[in-house]
Short mmCIF file of C-alpha atoms in Angstrom, two decimals:
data_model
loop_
_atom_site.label_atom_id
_atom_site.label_comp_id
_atom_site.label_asym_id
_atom_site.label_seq_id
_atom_site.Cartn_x
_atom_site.Cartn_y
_atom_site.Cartn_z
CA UNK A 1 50.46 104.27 105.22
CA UNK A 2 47.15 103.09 104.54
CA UNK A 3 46.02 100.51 101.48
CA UNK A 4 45.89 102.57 98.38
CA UNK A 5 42.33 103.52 97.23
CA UNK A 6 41.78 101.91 93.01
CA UNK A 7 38.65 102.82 91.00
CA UNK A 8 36.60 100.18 89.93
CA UNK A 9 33.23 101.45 89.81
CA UNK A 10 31.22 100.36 86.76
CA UNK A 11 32.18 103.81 84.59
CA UNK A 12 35.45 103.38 85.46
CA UNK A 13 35.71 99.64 84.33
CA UNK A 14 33.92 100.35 81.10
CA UNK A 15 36.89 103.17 80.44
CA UNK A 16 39.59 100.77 80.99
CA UNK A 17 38.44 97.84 78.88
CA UNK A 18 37.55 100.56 76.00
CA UNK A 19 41.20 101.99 76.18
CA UNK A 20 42.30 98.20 76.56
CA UNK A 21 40.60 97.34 72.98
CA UNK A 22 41.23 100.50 71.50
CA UNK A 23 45.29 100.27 72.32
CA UNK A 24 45.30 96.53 71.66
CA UNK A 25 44.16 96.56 68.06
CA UNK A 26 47.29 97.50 66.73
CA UNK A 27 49.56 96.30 69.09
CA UNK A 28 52.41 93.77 67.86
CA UNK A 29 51.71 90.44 69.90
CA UNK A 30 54.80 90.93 72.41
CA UNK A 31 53.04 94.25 73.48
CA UNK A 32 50.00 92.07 74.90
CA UNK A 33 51.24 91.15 78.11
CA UNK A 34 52.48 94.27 79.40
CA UNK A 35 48.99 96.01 78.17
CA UNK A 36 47.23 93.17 80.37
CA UNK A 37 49.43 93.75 83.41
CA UNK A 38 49.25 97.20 83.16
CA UNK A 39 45.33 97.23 83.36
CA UNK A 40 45.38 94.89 85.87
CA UNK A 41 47.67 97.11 88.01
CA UNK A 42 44.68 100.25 87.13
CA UNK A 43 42.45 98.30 89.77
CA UNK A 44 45.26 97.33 92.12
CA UNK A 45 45.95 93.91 91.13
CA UNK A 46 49.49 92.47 91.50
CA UNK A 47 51.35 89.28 89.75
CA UNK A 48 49.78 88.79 86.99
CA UNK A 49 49.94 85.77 84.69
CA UNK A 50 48.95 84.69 81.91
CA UNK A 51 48.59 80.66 81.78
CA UNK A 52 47.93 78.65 78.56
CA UNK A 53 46.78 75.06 77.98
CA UNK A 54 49.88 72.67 76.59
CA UNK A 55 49.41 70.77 73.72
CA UNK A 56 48.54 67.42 75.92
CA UNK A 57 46.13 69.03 78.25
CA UNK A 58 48.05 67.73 81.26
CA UNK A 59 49.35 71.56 82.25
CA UNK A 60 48.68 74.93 82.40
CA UNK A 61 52.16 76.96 81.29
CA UNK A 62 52.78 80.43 81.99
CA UNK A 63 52.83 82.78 78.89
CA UNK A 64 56.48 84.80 79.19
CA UNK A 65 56.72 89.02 78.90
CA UNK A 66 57.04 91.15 80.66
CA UNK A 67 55.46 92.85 83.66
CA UNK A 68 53.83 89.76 83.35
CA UNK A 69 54.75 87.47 86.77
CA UNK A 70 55.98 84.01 85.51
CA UNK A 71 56.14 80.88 87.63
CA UNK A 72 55.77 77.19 87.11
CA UNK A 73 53.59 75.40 85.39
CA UNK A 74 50.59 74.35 87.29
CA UNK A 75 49.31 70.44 86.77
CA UNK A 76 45.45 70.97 85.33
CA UNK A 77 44.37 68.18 87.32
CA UNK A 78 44.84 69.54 90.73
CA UNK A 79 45.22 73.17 91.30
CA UNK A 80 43.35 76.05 91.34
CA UNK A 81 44.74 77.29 88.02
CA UNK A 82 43.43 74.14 86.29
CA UNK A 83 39.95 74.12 88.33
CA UNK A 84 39.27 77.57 87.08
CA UNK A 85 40.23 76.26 83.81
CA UNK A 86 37.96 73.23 83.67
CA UNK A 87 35.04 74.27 85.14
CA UNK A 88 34.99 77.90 83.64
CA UNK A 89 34.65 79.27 86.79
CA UNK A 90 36.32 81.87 89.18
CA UNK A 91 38.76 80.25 91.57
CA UNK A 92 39.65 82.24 94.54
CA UNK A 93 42.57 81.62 96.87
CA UNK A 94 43.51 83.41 100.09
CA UNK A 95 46.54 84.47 100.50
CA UNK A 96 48.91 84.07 103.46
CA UNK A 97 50.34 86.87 103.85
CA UNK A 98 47.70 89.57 102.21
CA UNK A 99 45.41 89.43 99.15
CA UNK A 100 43.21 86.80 97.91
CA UNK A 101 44.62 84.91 94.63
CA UNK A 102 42.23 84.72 91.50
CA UNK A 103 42.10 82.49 88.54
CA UNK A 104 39.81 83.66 86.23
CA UNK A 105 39.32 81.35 82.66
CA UNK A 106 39.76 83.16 79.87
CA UNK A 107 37.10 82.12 77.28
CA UNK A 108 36.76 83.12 73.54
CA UNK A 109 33.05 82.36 73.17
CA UNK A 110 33.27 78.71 74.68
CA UNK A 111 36.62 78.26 73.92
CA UNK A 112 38.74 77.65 76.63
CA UNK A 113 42.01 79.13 76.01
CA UNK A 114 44.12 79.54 79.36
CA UNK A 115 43.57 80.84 83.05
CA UNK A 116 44.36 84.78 83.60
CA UNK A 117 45.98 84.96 87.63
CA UNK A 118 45.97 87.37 89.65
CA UNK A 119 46.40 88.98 93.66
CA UNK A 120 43.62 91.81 94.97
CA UNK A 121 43.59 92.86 98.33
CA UNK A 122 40.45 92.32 98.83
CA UNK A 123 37.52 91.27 96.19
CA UNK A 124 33.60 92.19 96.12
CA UNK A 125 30.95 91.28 93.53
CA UNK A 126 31.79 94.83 91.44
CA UNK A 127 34.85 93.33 91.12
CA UNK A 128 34.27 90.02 89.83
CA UNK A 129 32.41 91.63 87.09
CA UNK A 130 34.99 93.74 85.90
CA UNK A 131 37.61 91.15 85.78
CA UNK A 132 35.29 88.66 84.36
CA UNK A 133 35.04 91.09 81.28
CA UNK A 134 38.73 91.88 81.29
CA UNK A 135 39.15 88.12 81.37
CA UNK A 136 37.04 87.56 78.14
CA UNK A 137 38.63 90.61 76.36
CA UNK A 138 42.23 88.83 77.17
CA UNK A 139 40.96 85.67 75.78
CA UNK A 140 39.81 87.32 72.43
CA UNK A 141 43.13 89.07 71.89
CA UNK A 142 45.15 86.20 72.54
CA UNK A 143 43.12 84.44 69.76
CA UNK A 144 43.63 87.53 67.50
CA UNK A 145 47.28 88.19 68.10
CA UNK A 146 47.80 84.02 67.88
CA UNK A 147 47.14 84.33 64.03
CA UNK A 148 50.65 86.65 64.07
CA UNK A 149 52.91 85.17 66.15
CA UNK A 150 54.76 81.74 67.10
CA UNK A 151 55.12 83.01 70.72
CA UNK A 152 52.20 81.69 72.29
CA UNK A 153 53.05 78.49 70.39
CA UNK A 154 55.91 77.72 71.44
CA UNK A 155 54.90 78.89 75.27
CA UNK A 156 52.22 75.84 74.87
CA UNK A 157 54.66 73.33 73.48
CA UNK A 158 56.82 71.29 76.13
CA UNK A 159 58.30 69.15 73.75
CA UNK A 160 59.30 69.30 70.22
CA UNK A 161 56.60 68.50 67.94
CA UNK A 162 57.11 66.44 64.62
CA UNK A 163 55.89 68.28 61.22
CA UNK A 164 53.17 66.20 60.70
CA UNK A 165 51.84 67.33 64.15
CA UNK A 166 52.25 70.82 63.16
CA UNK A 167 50.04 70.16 60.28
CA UNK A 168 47.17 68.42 62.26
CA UNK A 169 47.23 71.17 64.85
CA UNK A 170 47.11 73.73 62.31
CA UNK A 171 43.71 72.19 60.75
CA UNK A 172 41.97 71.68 63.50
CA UNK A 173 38.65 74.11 65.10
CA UNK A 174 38.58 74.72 68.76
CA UNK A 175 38.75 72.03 70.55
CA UNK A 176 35.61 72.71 72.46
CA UNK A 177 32.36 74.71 71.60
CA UNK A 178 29.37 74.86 73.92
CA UNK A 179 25.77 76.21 72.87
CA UNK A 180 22.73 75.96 75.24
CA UNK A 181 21.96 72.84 72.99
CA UNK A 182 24.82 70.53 73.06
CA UNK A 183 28.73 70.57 74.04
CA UNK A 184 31.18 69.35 71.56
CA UNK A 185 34.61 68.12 72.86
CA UNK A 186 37.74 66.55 71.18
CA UNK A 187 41.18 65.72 72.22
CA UNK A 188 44.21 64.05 69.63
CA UNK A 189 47.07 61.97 71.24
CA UNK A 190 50.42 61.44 70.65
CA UNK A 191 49.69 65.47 71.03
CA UNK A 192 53.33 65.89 69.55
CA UNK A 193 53.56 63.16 66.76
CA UNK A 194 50.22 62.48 65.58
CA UNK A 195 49.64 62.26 61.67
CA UNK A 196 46.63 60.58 60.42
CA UNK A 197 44.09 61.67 62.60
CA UNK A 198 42.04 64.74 62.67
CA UNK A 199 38.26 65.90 63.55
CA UNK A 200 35.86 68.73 61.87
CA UNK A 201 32.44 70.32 63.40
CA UNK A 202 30.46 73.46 62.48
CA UNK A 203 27.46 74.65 63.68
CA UNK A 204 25.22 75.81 60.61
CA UNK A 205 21.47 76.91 61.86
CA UNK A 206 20.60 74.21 63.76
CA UNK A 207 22.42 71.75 62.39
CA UNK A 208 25.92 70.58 63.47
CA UNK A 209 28.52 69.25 61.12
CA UNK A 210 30.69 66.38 62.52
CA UNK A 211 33.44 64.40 60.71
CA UNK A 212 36.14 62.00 62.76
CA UNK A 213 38.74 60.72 60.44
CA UNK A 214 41.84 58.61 60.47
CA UNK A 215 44.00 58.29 57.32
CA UNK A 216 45.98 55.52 56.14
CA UNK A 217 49.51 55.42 57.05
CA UNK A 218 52.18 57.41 59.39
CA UNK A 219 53.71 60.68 59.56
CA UNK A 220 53.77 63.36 56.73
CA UNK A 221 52.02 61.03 54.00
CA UNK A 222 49.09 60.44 56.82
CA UNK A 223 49.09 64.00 57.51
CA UNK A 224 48.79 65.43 53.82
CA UNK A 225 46.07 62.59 53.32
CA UNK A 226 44.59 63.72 56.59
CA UNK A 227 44.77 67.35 55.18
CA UNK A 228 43.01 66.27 51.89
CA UNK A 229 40.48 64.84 53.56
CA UNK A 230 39.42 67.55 55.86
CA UNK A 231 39.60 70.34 53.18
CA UNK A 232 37.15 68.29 50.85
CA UNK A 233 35.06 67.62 53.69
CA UNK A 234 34.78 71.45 54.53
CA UNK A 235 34.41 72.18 50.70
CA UNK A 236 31.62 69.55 50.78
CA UNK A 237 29.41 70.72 53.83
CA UNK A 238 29.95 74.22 52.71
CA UNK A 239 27.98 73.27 49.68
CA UNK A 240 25.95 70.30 49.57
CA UNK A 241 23.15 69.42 52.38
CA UNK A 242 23.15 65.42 52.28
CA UNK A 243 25.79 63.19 54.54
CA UNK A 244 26.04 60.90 51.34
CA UNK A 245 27.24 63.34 49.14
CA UNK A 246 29.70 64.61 51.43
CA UNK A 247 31.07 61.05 51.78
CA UNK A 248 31.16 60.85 47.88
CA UNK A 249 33.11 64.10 47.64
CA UNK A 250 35.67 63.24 50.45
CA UNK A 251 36.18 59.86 48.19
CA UNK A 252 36.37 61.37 45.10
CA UNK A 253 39.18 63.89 46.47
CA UNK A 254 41.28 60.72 48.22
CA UNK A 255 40.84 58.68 45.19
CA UNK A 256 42.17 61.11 42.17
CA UNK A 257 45.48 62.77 44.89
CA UNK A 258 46.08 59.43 46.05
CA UNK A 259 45.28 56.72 44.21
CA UNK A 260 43.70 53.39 44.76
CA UNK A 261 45.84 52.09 47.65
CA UNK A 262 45.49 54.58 50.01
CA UNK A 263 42.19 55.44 52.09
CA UNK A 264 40.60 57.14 55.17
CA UNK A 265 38.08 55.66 57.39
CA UNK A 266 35.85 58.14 58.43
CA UNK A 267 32.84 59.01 60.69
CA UNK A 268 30.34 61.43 59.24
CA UNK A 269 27.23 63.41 61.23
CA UNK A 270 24.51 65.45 61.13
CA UNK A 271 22.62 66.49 64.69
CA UNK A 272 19.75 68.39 64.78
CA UNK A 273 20.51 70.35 68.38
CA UNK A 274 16.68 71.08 68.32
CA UNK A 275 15.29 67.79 68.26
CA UNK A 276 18.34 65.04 68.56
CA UNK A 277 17.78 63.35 65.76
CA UNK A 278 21.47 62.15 64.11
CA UNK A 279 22.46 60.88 61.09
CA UNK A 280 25.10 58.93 60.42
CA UNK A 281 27.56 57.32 57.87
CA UNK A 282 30.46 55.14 58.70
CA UNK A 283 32.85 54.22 56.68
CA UNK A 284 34.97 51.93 57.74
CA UNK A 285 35.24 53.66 61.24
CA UNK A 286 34.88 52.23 64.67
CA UNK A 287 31.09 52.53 65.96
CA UNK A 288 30.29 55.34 67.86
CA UNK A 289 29.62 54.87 71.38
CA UNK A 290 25.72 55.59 72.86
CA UNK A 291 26.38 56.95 76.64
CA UNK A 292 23.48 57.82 78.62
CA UNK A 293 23.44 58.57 82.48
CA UNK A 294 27.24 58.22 81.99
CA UNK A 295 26.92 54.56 80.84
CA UNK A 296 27.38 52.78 77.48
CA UNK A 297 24.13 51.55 76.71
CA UNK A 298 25.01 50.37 72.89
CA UNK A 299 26.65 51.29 70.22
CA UNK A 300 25.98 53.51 67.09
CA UNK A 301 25.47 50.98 64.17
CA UNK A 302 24.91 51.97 60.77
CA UNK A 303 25.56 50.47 57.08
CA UNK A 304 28.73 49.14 55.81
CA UNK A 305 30.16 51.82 53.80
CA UNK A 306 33.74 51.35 52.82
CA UNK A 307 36.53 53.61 53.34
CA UNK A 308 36.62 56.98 51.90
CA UNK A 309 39.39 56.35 48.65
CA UNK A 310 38.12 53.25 47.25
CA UNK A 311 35.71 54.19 45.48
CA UNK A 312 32.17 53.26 47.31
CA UNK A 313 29.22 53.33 46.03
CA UNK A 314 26.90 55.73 47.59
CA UNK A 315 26.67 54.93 51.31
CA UNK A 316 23.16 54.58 53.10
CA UNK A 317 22.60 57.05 56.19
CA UNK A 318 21.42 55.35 59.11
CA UNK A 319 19.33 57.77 61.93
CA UNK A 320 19.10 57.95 65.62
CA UNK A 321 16.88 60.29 67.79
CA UNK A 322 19.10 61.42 71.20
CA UNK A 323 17.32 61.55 74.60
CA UNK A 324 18.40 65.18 76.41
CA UNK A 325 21.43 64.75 77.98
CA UNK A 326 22.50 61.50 76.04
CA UNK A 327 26.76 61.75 75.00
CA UNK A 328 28.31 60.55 71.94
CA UNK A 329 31.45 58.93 71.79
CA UNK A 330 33.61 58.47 68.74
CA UNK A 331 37.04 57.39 68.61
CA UNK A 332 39.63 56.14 66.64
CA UNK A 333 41.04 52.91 66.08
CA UNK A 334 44.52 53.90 67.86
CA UNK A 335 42.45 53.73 71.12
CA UNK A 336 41.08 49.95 71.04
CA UNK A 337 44.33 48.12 68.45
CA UNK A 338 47.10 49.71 71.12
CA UNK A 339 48.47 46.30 72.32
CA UNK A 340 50.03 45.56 75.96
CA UNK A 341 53.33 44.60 77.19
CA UNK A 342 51.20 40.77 76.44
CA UNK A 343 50.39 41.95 73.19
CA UNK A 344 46.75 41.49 73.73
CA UNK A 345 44.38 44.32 71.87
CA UNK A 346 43.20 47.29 74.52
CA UNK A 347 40.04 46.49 72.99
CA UNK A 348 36.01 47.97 72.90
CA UNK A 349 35.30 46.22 75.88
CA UNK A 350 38.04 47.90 78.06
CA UNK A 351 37.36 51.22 76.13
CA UNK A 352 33.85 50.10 77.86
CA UNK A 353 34.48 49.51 81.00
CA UNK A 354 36.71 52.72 81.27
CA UNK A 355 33.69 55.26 80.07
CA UNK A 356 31.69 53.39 82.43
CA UNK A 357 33.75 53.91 85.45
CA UNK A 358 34.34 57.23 84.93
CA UNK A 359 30.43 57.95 84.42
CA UNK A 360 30.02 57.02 87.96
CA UNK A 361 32.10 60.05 88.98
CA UNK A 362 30.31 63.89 89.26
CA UNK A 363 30.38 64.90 85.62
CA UNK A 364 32.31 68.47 85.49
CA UNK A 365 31.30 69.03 81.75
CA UNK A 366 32.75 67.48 78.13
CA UNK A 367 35.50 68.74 77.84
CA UNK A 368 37.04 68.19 81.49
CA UNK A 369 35.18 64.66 81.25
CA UNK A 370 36.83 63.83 77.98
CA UNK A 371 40.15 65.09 79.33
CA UNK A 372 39.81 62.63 82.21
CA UNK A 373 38.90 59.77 79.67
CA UNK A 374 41.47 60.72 77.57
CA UNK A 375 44.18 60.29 80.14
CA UNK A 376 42.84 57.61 81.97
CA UNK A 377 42.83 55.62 78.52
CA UNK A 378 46.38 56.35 78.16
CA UNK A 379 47.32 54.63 81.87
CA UNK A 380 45.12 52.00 80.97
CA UNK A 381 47.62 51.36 77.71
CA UNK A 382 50.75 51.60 79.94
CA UNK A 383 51.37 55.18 78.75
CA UNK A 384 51.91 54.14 75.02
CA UNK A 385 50.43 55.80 72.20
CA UNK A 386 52.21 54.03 69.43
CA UNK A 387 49.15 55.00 66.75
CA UNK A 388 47.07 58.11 66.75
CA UNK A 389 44.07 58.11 69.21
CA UNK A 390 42.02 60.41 68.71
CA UNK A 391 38.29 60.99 70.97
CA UNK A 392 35.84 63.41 70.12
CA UNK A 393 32.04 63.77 72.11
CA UNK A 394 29.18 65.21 71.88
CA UNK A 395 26.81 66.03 74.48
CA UNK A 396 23.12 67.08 73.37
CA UNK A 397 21.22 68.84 76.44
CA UNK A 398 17.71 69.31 74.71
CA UNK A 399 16.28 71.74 72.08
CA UNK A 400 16.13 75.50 73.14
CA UNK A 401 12.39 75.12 75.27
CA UNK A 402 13.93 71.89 76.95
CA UNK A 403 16.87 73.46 78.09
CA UNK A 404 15.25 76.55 79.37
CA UNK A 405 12.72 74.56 80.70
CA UNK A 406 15.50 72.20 82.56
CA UNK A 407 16.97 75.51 84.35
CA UNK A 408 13.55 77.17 85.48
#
């Protein structure tokens, strides 16, 4: 018998991801994989899965149900699976025997949330597009169907995860977002027992929102202070304009649940994605890092401010202008206080020489470059994470005319 003859003419691909959405909508989440593998199989694909990023960005797992073909997990730093992921691009693997694999990312927005796989006999340029679009609609109802179910949780998590994990996971935004203006990136480690640290951005106009915080402490009291913290901060930006007020919110909030022994240093910024000027207030934070042409060339100073909890007085902003394609760097102190088997400090000037040597390497965007740094940082330390270490960058490419001027 000859190959069997599938549809997937443009009409035809439009009807499928319509009946897709329409039958998703109310669908309970365990329904989702069978729906994707059975629309799949309309345009004569084969073993389907569905792979999700673990919590420590090391793996890509497979997301069980069935229909749905589930194998191992594949290692994100050196398979197809986790080059589709990182680069946000189409991987395409011949097969041995018949077919030509493909990894496809799924992205909600720029939010990478997995790698859809699948086998087609043979693939043209039609039907890239169609699974590209099938890809994105997968990625926006795993996000939906996330908000109702623990399954896709507990597919992600290899290990068990303390509480106070739980709660930092639970407050945190994507952990990437990409506009034509600048990349945002973060990553948290232990990814199963961190407390005290978490990270905030929103993009309002053309201004984005940044906060990097670390609170006081370990475990659940770190992570309710953490929680505090965050939720004033959002409260804040949602209605005042200025960084300083923000600040004197945040300390406000720490001070009066708290009391005057407990605090949370914190890194606070405004960046105007059309022209790259930043402001900045740190209190009581390590200084961002400056990278440009993938080396540190100084760091982000600004006015003592202390500690948000103690009851400051108003801090000073300081300002820096960004050249296009100049990265920040902020981190926590977890990442430069994690002592050796010596017991000597990691310390700034490793945390240097690390970004540095990792700069001379092809950049393959923020988020897969901060994943590298992330777990390069770790072997550095031995593979101990005794304190939270948390990195978050930022990468600003230009205002809107420089960009599209940079592409023409």
């Amino acid at each position: 018998m000859g190959a069997q003859s599938f549809d997937r003419s443009e009409g035809f691909g439009e009807r499928l991801l319509g009946l897709l959405l329409d039958r998703a909508r109310l669908l309970p989440p365990q329904m989702i994989a069978p729906l994707i593998a059975e629309g799949v199989a309309r345009i004569g694909g084969r073993d389907v899965s569905v792979l999700l990023q673990d919590y420590a960005q090391e793996l890509l797992v497979p997301l069980p149900g069935r229909k749905l073909h589930v194998g191992q997990p594949e290692p994100m730093a050196d398979s197809p699976a986790g080059r589709a992921f990182l680069r946000g691009d189409i991987v395409e693997v011949p097969q041995a025997r018949r077919g030509v694999r493909m990894y496809l990312p799924l992205l909600d927005g720029s939010d990478q949330v997995g790698v859809l796989a699948l086998t087609l006999d043979t693939v043209g340029d039609d039907d890239r597009r169609l699974l590209r679009r099938l890809a994105s609609l997968v990625a926006d109802m795993l996000v939906t169907k996330n908000a109702y179910t623990d399954q896709f949780f507990q597919a992600r998590r290899r290990e068990p995860m303390s509480v106070s994990a739980e709660i930092q996971w639970s407050l945190l935004p994507p952990l990437t977002m990409s506009v034509p203006q600048v990349d945002v990136a973060g990553a948290l480690e232990p990814a199963y027992r961190v407390a005290g640290d978490s990270f905030d951005y929103a993009l309002n106009d053309n201004i984005l929102h940044m906060a990097v915080i670390d609170a006081m402490g370990h475990g659940l009291d770190a992570a309710t202070m953490a929680t505090v913290a965050i939720g004033a901060y959002r409260h804040a930006r949602r209605v005042f304009i200025s960084l300083d007020e923000k600040y004197a919110f945040m300390d406000e909030a720490i001070s009066r649940q708290f009391g005057p022994d407990h605090f949370v240093t914190a890194q606070l910024m405004h960046l105007n994605i059309s022209t790259g000027e930043m402001e900045l207030v740190n209190a009581g934070h390590p200084a961002p890092l400056l990278i440009r042409d993938g080396q540190v060339v100084q760091q982000l100073e600004s006015a003592t401010t202390l500690p948000v909890g103690f009851g400051g007085e108003m801090p000073r902003v300081r300002e820096h202008v960004l050249q296009r394609g100049d990265r920040v760097l902020c981190y926590t102190d977890g990442i430069i206080e994690e002592r050796g088997a010596g017991g000597e400090p990691f310390g700034e000037e490793r945390l240097i020489r690390c970004v540095n040597r990792l700069g001379d390497e092809p950049s393959v965007g923020v988020r897969a470059d901060l994943r590298r740094l992330s777990h390069t940082l770790k072997r550095e330390r031995g593979g101990r994470t005794t304190d939270d270490a948390t990195l978050f960058m930022i990468e600003w490419h230009g205002g809107t005319a420089d960009h599209l001027a940079s592409l023409g």
